Amino acid sequence: AQRFGSVRSTLARAQTGNAGRIVTEERESAMAGTEMPLKYSSGKASPLGVSQDESGLNFAIFSQHASSVTLCIKLPERGTKDEESEKAVEFALDCQKNKTGDIWHVSVEGLPTSGVLYGYRVNGPQGWEQGHRFDSNIVLLDPYAKLVSGRNYFGLDKGPSQPFGTYDFDSSPFDWGADYQLPNLPETDLVIYEMNVRAFTADESSGLDPAVRGSYLGFIDKLWFCRSRICLNSELMQWSCYLFLSLMSWSSRGTLTQGTTWSIHGVILQSIFLLP
């Protein structure tokens, strides 16, 4: 029970990073609808994704054939948590000043260091036969997003059902604990239980609090069930069977709860400490 409490206490932490930045031009954002004074500059091409330095946040994304890229940012309004209440700010990148090779980049000063959602509108050549799928009407997820924000709505083709990249530079890195060790089970002893995270605990018959049903936290609460079935390994379909939306972070796709992916660390850690 003590270890379980320790696991839960670490779920609200995310990795931080530091990166330098070369500023060659700085202009104030003229975007309406935002109360904070945002400034953007050329930024730098490395590292990919979003990184932090002493004066702002750097965004960088690779696209070999893009003709234009727009950074889309959702700023949460004070006192609200509703996704539809967030204010959208967009920065059209200059191909002469915000591009190095095939990497588009921009640095933004004045953004909060957590709780911001972002994505990209990317336009380019048309040609299905050549493999091009450019559509600037769609906001794309950054494949190098350090965290992926889930969704509130399911079964929708448009609107708020899409995931966004996000970040948290306010929290410390996830604490795996001093006694953490990787499991080393022989394949002959493996009993694998494949499951869908959402379906596993979404129903009220799970006996879980509605706040954690259908989530990774709900899965942690039900690990005892897997052990009672002599299942030493659980194959979560969200990890092994779905196409990953982000190279750097698993998403909450297939779960009921909106949020980032911190809870996955807790699943891994709690599973290891339940091993014999």
mmCIF file of C-alpha atoms in Angstrom:
data_model
loop_
_atom_site.group_PDB
_atom_site.id
_atom_site.type_symbol
_atom_site.label_atom_id
_atom_site.label_comp_id
_atom_site.label_asym_id
_atom_site.label_seq_id
_atom_site.Cartn_x
_atom_site.Cartn_y
_atom_site.Cartn_z
ATOM 1 C CA ALA A 1 0.000 0.000 0.000
ATOM 2 C CA GLN A 2 2.880 2.332 0.773
ATOM 3 C CA ARG A 3 4.472 1.662 -2.614
ATOM 4 C CA PHE A 4 1.125 2.166 -4.350
ATOM 5 C CA GLY A 5 0.749 5.553 -2.682
ATOM 6 C CA SER A 6 4.245 6.460 -3.818
ATOM 7 C CA VAL A 7 3.356 5.530 -7.389
ATOM 8 C CA ARG A 8 0.279 7.742 -7.353
ATOM 9 C CA SER A 9 2.249 10.651 -5.922
ATOM 10 C CA THR A 10 4.583 10.593 -8.907
ATOM 11 C CA LEU A 11 1.957 10.554 -11.651
ATOM 12 C CA ALA A 12 1.787 14.340 -11.878
ATOM 13 C CA ARG A 13 5.382 14.711 -12.984
ATOM 14 C CA ALA A 14 6.833 15.042 -16.462
ATOM 15 C CA GLN A 15 10.215 15.392 -18.031
ATOM 16 C CA THR A 16 11.812 18.779 -18.386
ATOM 17 C CA GLY A 17 14.408 19.959 -20.817
ATOM 18 C CA ASN A 18 16.710 22.823 -21.546
ATOM 19 C CA ALA A 19 17.865 24.112 -24.887
ATOM 20 C CA GLY A 20 19.703 27.125 -26.155
ATOM 21 C CA ARG A 21 18.261 29.427 -28.755
ATOM 22 C CA ILE A 22 19.563 31.834 -31.340
ATOM 23 C CA VAL A 23 17.302 34.818 -31.813
ATOM 24 C CA THR A 24 17.703 36.700 -35.054
ATOM 25 C CA GLU A 25 14.408 38.537 -35.121
ATOM 26 C CA GLU A 26 11.734 39.320 -32.582
ATOM 27 C CA ARG A 27 8.259 40.599 -33.208
ATOM 28 C CA GLU A 28 5.244 41.027 -31.007
ATOM 29 C CA SER A 29 2.297 38.794 -31.722
ATOM 30 C CA ALA A 30 -0.569 40.703 -33.262
ATOM 31 C CA MET A 31 -2.996 37.849 -32.674
ATOM 32 C CA ALA A 32 -6.257 38.904 -31.080
ATOM 33 C CA GLY A 33 -8.000 37.049 -28.299
ATOM 34 C CA THR A 34 -5.020 36.539 -25.989
ATOM 35 C CA GLU A 35 -4.355 38.529 -22.836
ATOM 36 C CA MET A 36 -0.688 37.632 -22.553
ATOM 37 C CA PRO A 37 1.965 39.468 -24.589
ATOM 38 C CA LEU A 38 3.390 36.800 -26.879
ATOM 39 C CA LYS A 39 6.529 37.380 -28.895
ATOM 40 C CA TYR A 40 8.016 35.091 -31.473
ATOM 41 C CA SER A 41 11.406 34.843 -33.125
ATOM 42 C CA SER A 42 13.129 32.562 -35.608
ATOM 43 C CA GLY A 43 14.089 29.898 -33.056
ATOM 44 C CA LYS A 44 16.329 26.977 -33.965
ATOM 45 C CA ALA A 45 16.084 23.623 -35.698
ATOM 46 C CA SER A 46 17.208 21.414 -32.822
ATOM 47 C CA PRO A 47 15.915 19.654 -30.842
ATOM 48 C CA LEU A 48 12.728 18.561 -32.557
ATOM 49 C CA GLY A 49 9.525 18.989 -30.602
ATOM 50 C CA VAL A 50 9.168 21.689 -27.955
ATOM 51 C CA SER A 51 12.064 22.677 -25.714
ATOM 52 C CA GLN A 52 12.660 25.362 -23.128
ATOM 53 C CA ASP A 53 15.365 27.923 -22.583
ATOM 54 C CA GLU A 54 15.755 30.926 -20.326
ATOM 55 C CA SER A 55 13.584 33.215 -22.437
ATOM 56 C CA GLY A 56 10.946 31.109 -24.161
ATOM 57 C CA LEU A 57 9.827 27.886 -25.790
ATOM 58 C CA ASN A 58 11.252 26.584 -29.053
ATOM 59 C CA PHE A 59 9.077 24.576 -31.463
ATOM 60 C CA ALA A 60 10.639 22.551 -34.288
ATOM 61 C CA ILE A 61 9.089 20.089 -36.738
ATOM 62 C CA PHE A 62 10.399 18.224 -39.798
ATOM 63 C CA SER A 63 8.645 18.226 -43.165
ATOM 64 C CA GLN A 64 10.483 17.537 -46.394
ATOM 65 C CA HIS A 65 7.786 18.744 -48.783
ATOM 66 C CA ALA A 66 5.811 21.354 -46.820
ATOM 67 C CA SER A 67 5.325 24.728 -48.501
ATOM 68 C CA SER A 68 3.926 26.419 -45.385
ATOM 69 C CA VAL A 69 3.651 25.599 -41.689
ATOM 70 C CA THR A 70 1.529 27.290 -39.026
ATOM 71 C CA LEU A 71 2.001 26.703 -35.313
ATOM 72 C CA CYS A 72 -1.375 26.406 -33.563
ATOM 73 C CA ILE A 73 -1.533 27.016 -29.820
ATOM 74 C CA LYS A 74 -4.483 26.614 -27.456
ATOM 75 C CA LEU A 75 -4.272 28.799 -24.375
ATOM 76 C CA PRO A 76 -6.551 27.800 -21.478
ATOM 77 C CA GLU A 77 -8.589 30.678 -20.109
ATOM 78 C CA ARG A 78 -8.316 31.440 -16.438
ATOM 79 C CA GLY A 79 -10.730 29.500 -14.258
ATOM 80 C CA THR A 80 -11.825 27.118 -17.023
ATOM 81 C CA LYS A 81 -10.876 23.582 -17.945
ATOM 82 C CA ASP A 82 -13.252 23.136 -20.842
ATOM 83 C CA GLU A 83 -11.428 22.356 -24.062
ATOM 84 C CA GLU A 84 -13.866 24.498 -26.041
ATOM 85 C CA SER A 85 -13.113 27.490 -23.782
ATOM 86 C CA GLU A 86 -9.475 27.565 -24.783
ATOM 87 C CA LYS A 87 -8.276 30.441 -26.934
ATOM 88 C CA ALA A 88 -6.526 29.584 -30.174
ATOM 89 C CA VAL A 89 -3.445 31.467 -31.334
ATOM 90 C CA GLU A 90 -1.739 30.733 -34.653
ATOM 91 C CA PHE A 91 1.714 31.706 -35.914
ATOM 92 C CA ALA A 92 2.405 31.457 -39.652
ATOM 93 C CA LEU A 93 6.077 30.548 -40.041
ATOM 94 C CA ASP A 94 8.246 32.409 -42.545
ATOM 95 C CA CYS A 95 10.027 30.020 -44.912
ATOM 96 C CA GLN A 96 12.997 32.407 -45.040
ATOM 97 C CA LYS A 97 13.394 32.991 -41.304
ATOM 98 C CA ASN A 98 11.758 29.999 -39.648
ATOM 99 C CA LYS A 99 13.189 27.184 -41.723
ATOM 100 C CA THR A 100 16.534 25.379 -41.735
ATOM 101 C CA GLY A 101 16.770 22.657 -44.357
ATOM 102 C CA ASP A 102 13.613 20.582 -43.954
ATOM 103 C CA ILE A 103 12.973 21.699 -40.383
ATOM 104 C CA TRP A 104 10.531 24.482 -39.544
ATOM 105 C CA HIS A 105 11.074 26.221 -36.240
ATOM 106 C CA VAL A 106 9.917 29.167 -34.137
ATOM 107 C CA SER A 107 10.556 30.399 -30.616
ATOM 108 C CA VAL A 108 7.694 31.865 -28.582
ATOM 109 C CA GLU A 109 8.152 34.060 -25.535
ATOM 110 C CA GLY A 110 5.354 34.605 -23.029
ATOM 111 C CA LEU A 111 3.734 31.169 -23.108
ATOM 112 C CA PRO A 112 2.885 29.316 -19.882
ATOM 113 C CA THR A 113 5.349 26.540 -19.095
ATOM 114 C CA SER A 114 2.567 23.949 -18.783
ATOM 115 C CA GLY A 115 -1.068 23.386 -19.697
ATOM 116 C CA VAL A 116 -0.777 24.611 -23.304
ATOM 117 C CA LEU A 117 -1.945 22.485 -26.241
ATOM 118 C CA TYR A 118 -0.298 22.817 -29.635
ATOM 119 C CA GLY A 119 -0.236 21.376 -33.143
ATOM 120 C CA TYR A 120 0.563 22.361 -36.729
ATOM 121 C CA ARG A 121 -1.274 23.227 -39.922
ATOM 122 C CA VAL A 122 0.882 22.092 -42.818
ATOM 123 C CA ASN A 123 0.337 22.775 -46.508
ATOM 124 C CA GLY A 124 2.214 21.360 -49.460
ATOM 125 C CA PRO A 125 1.955 19.772 -52.903
ATOM 126 C CA GLN A 126 -1.075 17.726 -53.835
ATOM 127 C CA GLY A 127 -0.670 14.309 -55.370
ATOM 128 C CA TRP A 128 -2.103 11.136 -53.936
ATOM 129 C CA GLU A 129 0.081 8.983 -56.171
ATOM 130 C CA GLN A 130 3.208 10.672 -54.813
ATOM 131 C CA GLY A 131 2.149 10.040 -51.229
ATOM 132 C CA HIS A 132 1.191 13.626 -50.368
ATOM 133 C CA ARG A 133 -1.635 14.102 -47.863
ATOM 134 C CA PHE A 134 -1.352 17.823 -47.091
ATOM 135 C CA ASP A 135 -4.479 19.491 -45.707
ATOM 136 C CA SER A 136 -4.047 22.794 -43.891
ATOM 137 C CA ASN A 137 -7.578 22.526 -42.495
ATOM 138 C CA ILE A 138 -6.376 19.812 -40.124
ATOM 139 C CA VAL A 139 -4.259 20.539 -37.056
ATOM 140 C CA LEU A 140 -1.591 17.834 -36.872
ATOM 141 C CA LEU A 141 -0.071 16.304 -33.754
ATOM 142 C CA ASP A 142 3.661 16.879 -33.338
ATOM 143 C CA PRO A 143 5.299 13.420 -33.662
ATOM 144 C CA TYR A 144 7.993 14.635 -31.248
ATOM 145 C CA ALA A 145 5.573 15.915 -28.602
ATOM 146 C CA LYS A 146 6.911 15.047 -25.146
ATOM 147 C CA LEU A 147 3.343 14.643 -23.865
ATOM 148 C CA VAL A 148 0.072 13.965 -25.657
ATOM 149 C CA SER A 149 -3.190 15.398 -24.395
ATOM 150 C CA GLY A 150 -6.112 13.040 -24.709
ATOM 151 C CA ARG A 151 -9.631 13.868 -25.708
ATOM 152 C CA ASN A 152 -12.964 14.475 -24.013
ATOM 153 C CA TYR A 153 -15.126 13.124 -26.824
ATOM 154 C CA PHE A 154 -15.095 9.833 -28.709
ATOM 155 C CA GLY A 155 -16.627 8.727 -31.995
ATOM 156 C CA LEU A 156 -16.198 12.139 -33.639
ATOM 157 C CA ASP A 157 -14.425 12.647 -36.951
ATOM 158 C CA LYS A 158 -13.864 16.370 -36.431
ATOM 159 C CA GLY A 159 -13.524 18.932 -33.713
ATOM 160 C CA PRO A 160 -12.443 18.333 -30.142
ATOM 161 C CA SER A 161 -11.886 14.581 -30.536
ATOM 162 C CA GLN A 162 -8.379 15.039 -31.929
ATOM 163 C CA PRO A 163 -5.297 14.789 -29.697
ATOM 164 C CA PHE A 164 -2.839 17.643 -29.228
ATOM 165 C CA GLY A 165 0.743 17.859 -28.148
ATOM 166 C CA THR A 166 1.456 19.456 -24.801
ATOM 167 C CA TYR A 167 4.275 19.887 -22.300
ATOM 168 C CA ASP A 168 4.984 20.411 -18.610
ATOM 169 C CA PHE A 169 8.184 22.223 -17.723
ATOM 170 C CA ASP A 170 6.922 22.945 -14.200
ATOM 171 C CA SER A 171 7.157 19.376 -12.904
ATOM 172 C CA SER A 172 10.157 17.278 -11.995
ATOM 173 C CA PRO A 173 11.033 14.139 -13.987
ATOM 174 C CA PHE A 174 9.132 10.994 -13.058
ATOM 175 C CA ASP A 175 10.657 9.337 -9.991
ATOM 176 C CA TRP A 176 11.112 5.632 -10.662
ATOM 177 C CA GLY A 177 12.381 5.006 -7.122
ATOM 178 C CA ALA A 178 15.705 3.717 -5.837
ATOM 179 C CA ASP A 179 14.585 0.058 -5.847
ATOM 180 C CA TYR A 180 13.285 0.067 -9.423
ATOM 181 C CA GLN A 181 14.524 -2.775 -11.603
ATOM 182 C CA LEU A 182 13.540 -4.209 -14.946
ATOM 183 C CA PRO A 183 11.666 -7.525 -14.870
ATOM 184 C CA ASN A 184 13.554 -10.547 -16.136
ATOM 185 C CA LEU A 185 11.066 -13.352 -16.710
ATOM 186 C CA PRO A 186 11.851 -16.368 -18.896
ATOM 187 C CA GLU A 187 9.552 -16.678 -21.896
ATOM 188 C CA THR A 188 8.459 -20.139 -20.768
ATOM 189 C CA ASP A 189 6.838 -18.556 -17.691
ATOM 190 C CA LEU A 190 4.934 -15.843 -19.516
ATOM 191 C CA VAL A 191 1.147 -15.791 -19.354
ATOM 192 C CA ILE A 192 -0.026 -12.812 -21.405
ATOM 193 C CA TYR A 193 -3.430 -11.199 -20.896
ATOM 194 C CA GLU A 194 -4.347 -8.884 -23.785
ATOM 195 C CA MET A 195 -6.743 -6.098 -22.927
ATOM 196 C CA ASN A 196 -8.139 -2.756 -23.994
ATOM 197 C CA VAL A 197 -7.499 -0.198 -21.267
ATOM 198 C CA ARG A 198 -10.804 1.606 -21.744
ATOM 199 C CA ALA A 199 -12.991 -1.493 -21.910
ATOM 200 C CA PHE A 200 -11.229 -3.165 -18.975
ATOM 201 C CA THR A 201 -12.614 -0.829 -16.305
ATOM 202 C CA ALA A 202 -15.064 1.512 -18.093
ATOM 203 C CA ASP A 203 -18.218 -0.205 -16.820
ATOM 204 C CA GLU A 204 -19.565 0.539 -13.357
ATOM 205 C CA SER A 205 -19.261 -3.172 -12.559
ATOM 206 C CA SER A 206 -15.532 -2.558 -12.158
ATOM 207 C CA GLY A 207 -16.349 -1.006 -8.806
ATOM 208 C CA LEU A 208 -13.966 1.874 -9.425
ATOM 209 C CA ASP A 209 -14.469 5.557 -8.866
ATOM 210 C CA PRO A 210 -15.973 7.118 -12.039
ATOM 211 C CA ALA A 211 -12.980 9.459 -12.214
ATOM 212 C CA VAL A 212 -10.572 6.589 -12.979
ATOM 213 C CA ARG A 213 -12.794 4.183 -14.921
ATOM 214 C CA GLY A 214 -11.457 3.396 -18.374
ATOM 215 C CA SER A 215 -8.060 4.940 -17.631
ATOM 216 C CA TYR A 216 -4.515 3.803 -16.912
ATOM 217 C CA LEU A 217 -5.089 4.608 -13.241
ATOM 218 C CA GLY A 218 -8.088 2.308 -13.345
ATOM 219 C CA PHE A 219 -5.877 -0.409 -14.761
ATOM 220 C CA ILE A 220 -3.486 0.006 -11.820
ATOM 221 C CA ASP A 221 -6.376 -0.447 -9.394
ATOM 222 C CA LYS A 222 -7.263 -3.724 -11.115
ATOM 223 C CA LEU A 223 -3.800 -5.257 -11.393
ATOM 224 C CA TRP A 224 -4.764 -7.682 -8.640
ATOM 225 C CA PHE A 225 -7.328 -9.178 -11.048
ATOM 226 C CA CYS A 226 -4.620 -10.017 -13.567
ATOM 227 C CA ARG A 227 -2.483 -11.582 -10.859
ATOM 228 C CA SER A 228 -5.423 -13.645 -9.608
ATOM 229 C CA ARG A 229 -5.646 -15.134 -13.115
ATOM 230 C CA ILE A 230 -1.932 -16.026 -12.962
ATOM 231 C CA CYS A 231 -1.227 -13.433 -15.655
ATOM 232 C CA LEU A 232 2.304 -12.186 -15.155
ATOM 233 C CA ASN A 233 2.120 -9.981 -18.239
ATOM 234 C CA SER A 234 -0.616 -7.686 -19.486
ATOM 235 C CA GLU A 235 -0.444 -6.684 -23.143
ATOM 236 C CA LEU A 236 -2.181 -3.333 -23.366
ATOM 237 C CA MET A 237 -3.588 -2.795 -26.837
ATOM 238 C CA GLN A 238 -2.937 0.943 -26.529
ATOM 239 C CA TRP A 239 0.801 0.169 -26.537
ATOM 240 C CA SER A 240 1.265 -2.923 -28.655
ATOM 241 C CA CYS A 241 -1.613 -2.987 -31.143
ATOM 242 C CA TYR A 242 -2.296 0.622 -32.098
ATOM 243 C CA LEU A 243 -0.363 2.929 -34.363
ATOM 244 C CA PHE A 244 1.572 5.305 -32.131
ATOM 245 C CA LEU A 245 0.509 8.919 -32.567
ATOM 246 C CA SER A 246 3.758 10.296 -31.168
ATOM 247 C CA LEU A 247 7.349 9.065 -31.353
ATOM 248 C CA MET A 248 8.231 10.355 -27.884
ATOM 249 C CA SER A 249 5.096 9.671 -25.849
ATOM 250 C CA TRP A 250 2.265 7.173 -25.739
ATOM 251 C CA SER A 251 -1.120 8.782 -26.048
ATOM 252 C CA SER A 252 -4.274 8.131 -24.057
ATOM 253 C CA ARG A 253 -5.921 6.753 -27.176
ATOM 254 C CA GLY A 254 -8.269 3.960 -26.200
ATOM 255 C CA THR A 255 -8.933 5.316 -22.721
ATOM 256 C CA LEU A 256 -11.890 7.301 -21.435
ATOM 257 C CA THR A 257 -10.008 10.059 -19.676
ATOM 258 C CA GLN A 258 -8.559 13.198 -21.132
ATOM 259 C CA GLY A 259 -5.060 14.031 -20.028
ATOM 260 C CA THR A 260 -1.414 13.477 -20.689
ATOM 261 C CA THR A 261 0.581 10.264 -20.450
ATOM 262 C CA TRP A 262 2.112 10.537 -16.976
ATOM 263 C CA SER A 263 -0.082 7.711 -15.679
ATOM 264 C CA ILE A 264 1.596 5.226 -18.037
ATOM 265 C CA HIS A 265 4.764 5.521 -15.955
ATOM 266 C CA GLY A 266 2.724 4.509 -12.936
ATOM 267 C CA VAL A 267 1.352 1.466 -14.772
ATOM 268 C CA ILE A 268 4.873 0.283 -15.551
ATOM 269 C CA LEU A 269 6.187 0.949 -12.057
ATOM 270 C CA GLN A 270 3.257 -0.584 -10.204
ATOM 271 C CA SER A 271 3.293 -3.656 -12.475
ATOM 272 C CA ILE A 272 6.965 -4.275 -11.736
ATOM 273 C CA PHE A 273 6.494 -4.082 -7.983
ATOM 274 C CA LEU A 274 3.663 -6.612 -8.169
ATOM 275 C CA LEU A 275 5.976 -9.152 -9.767
ATOM 276 C CA PRO A 276 7.135 -12.007 -7.511
#
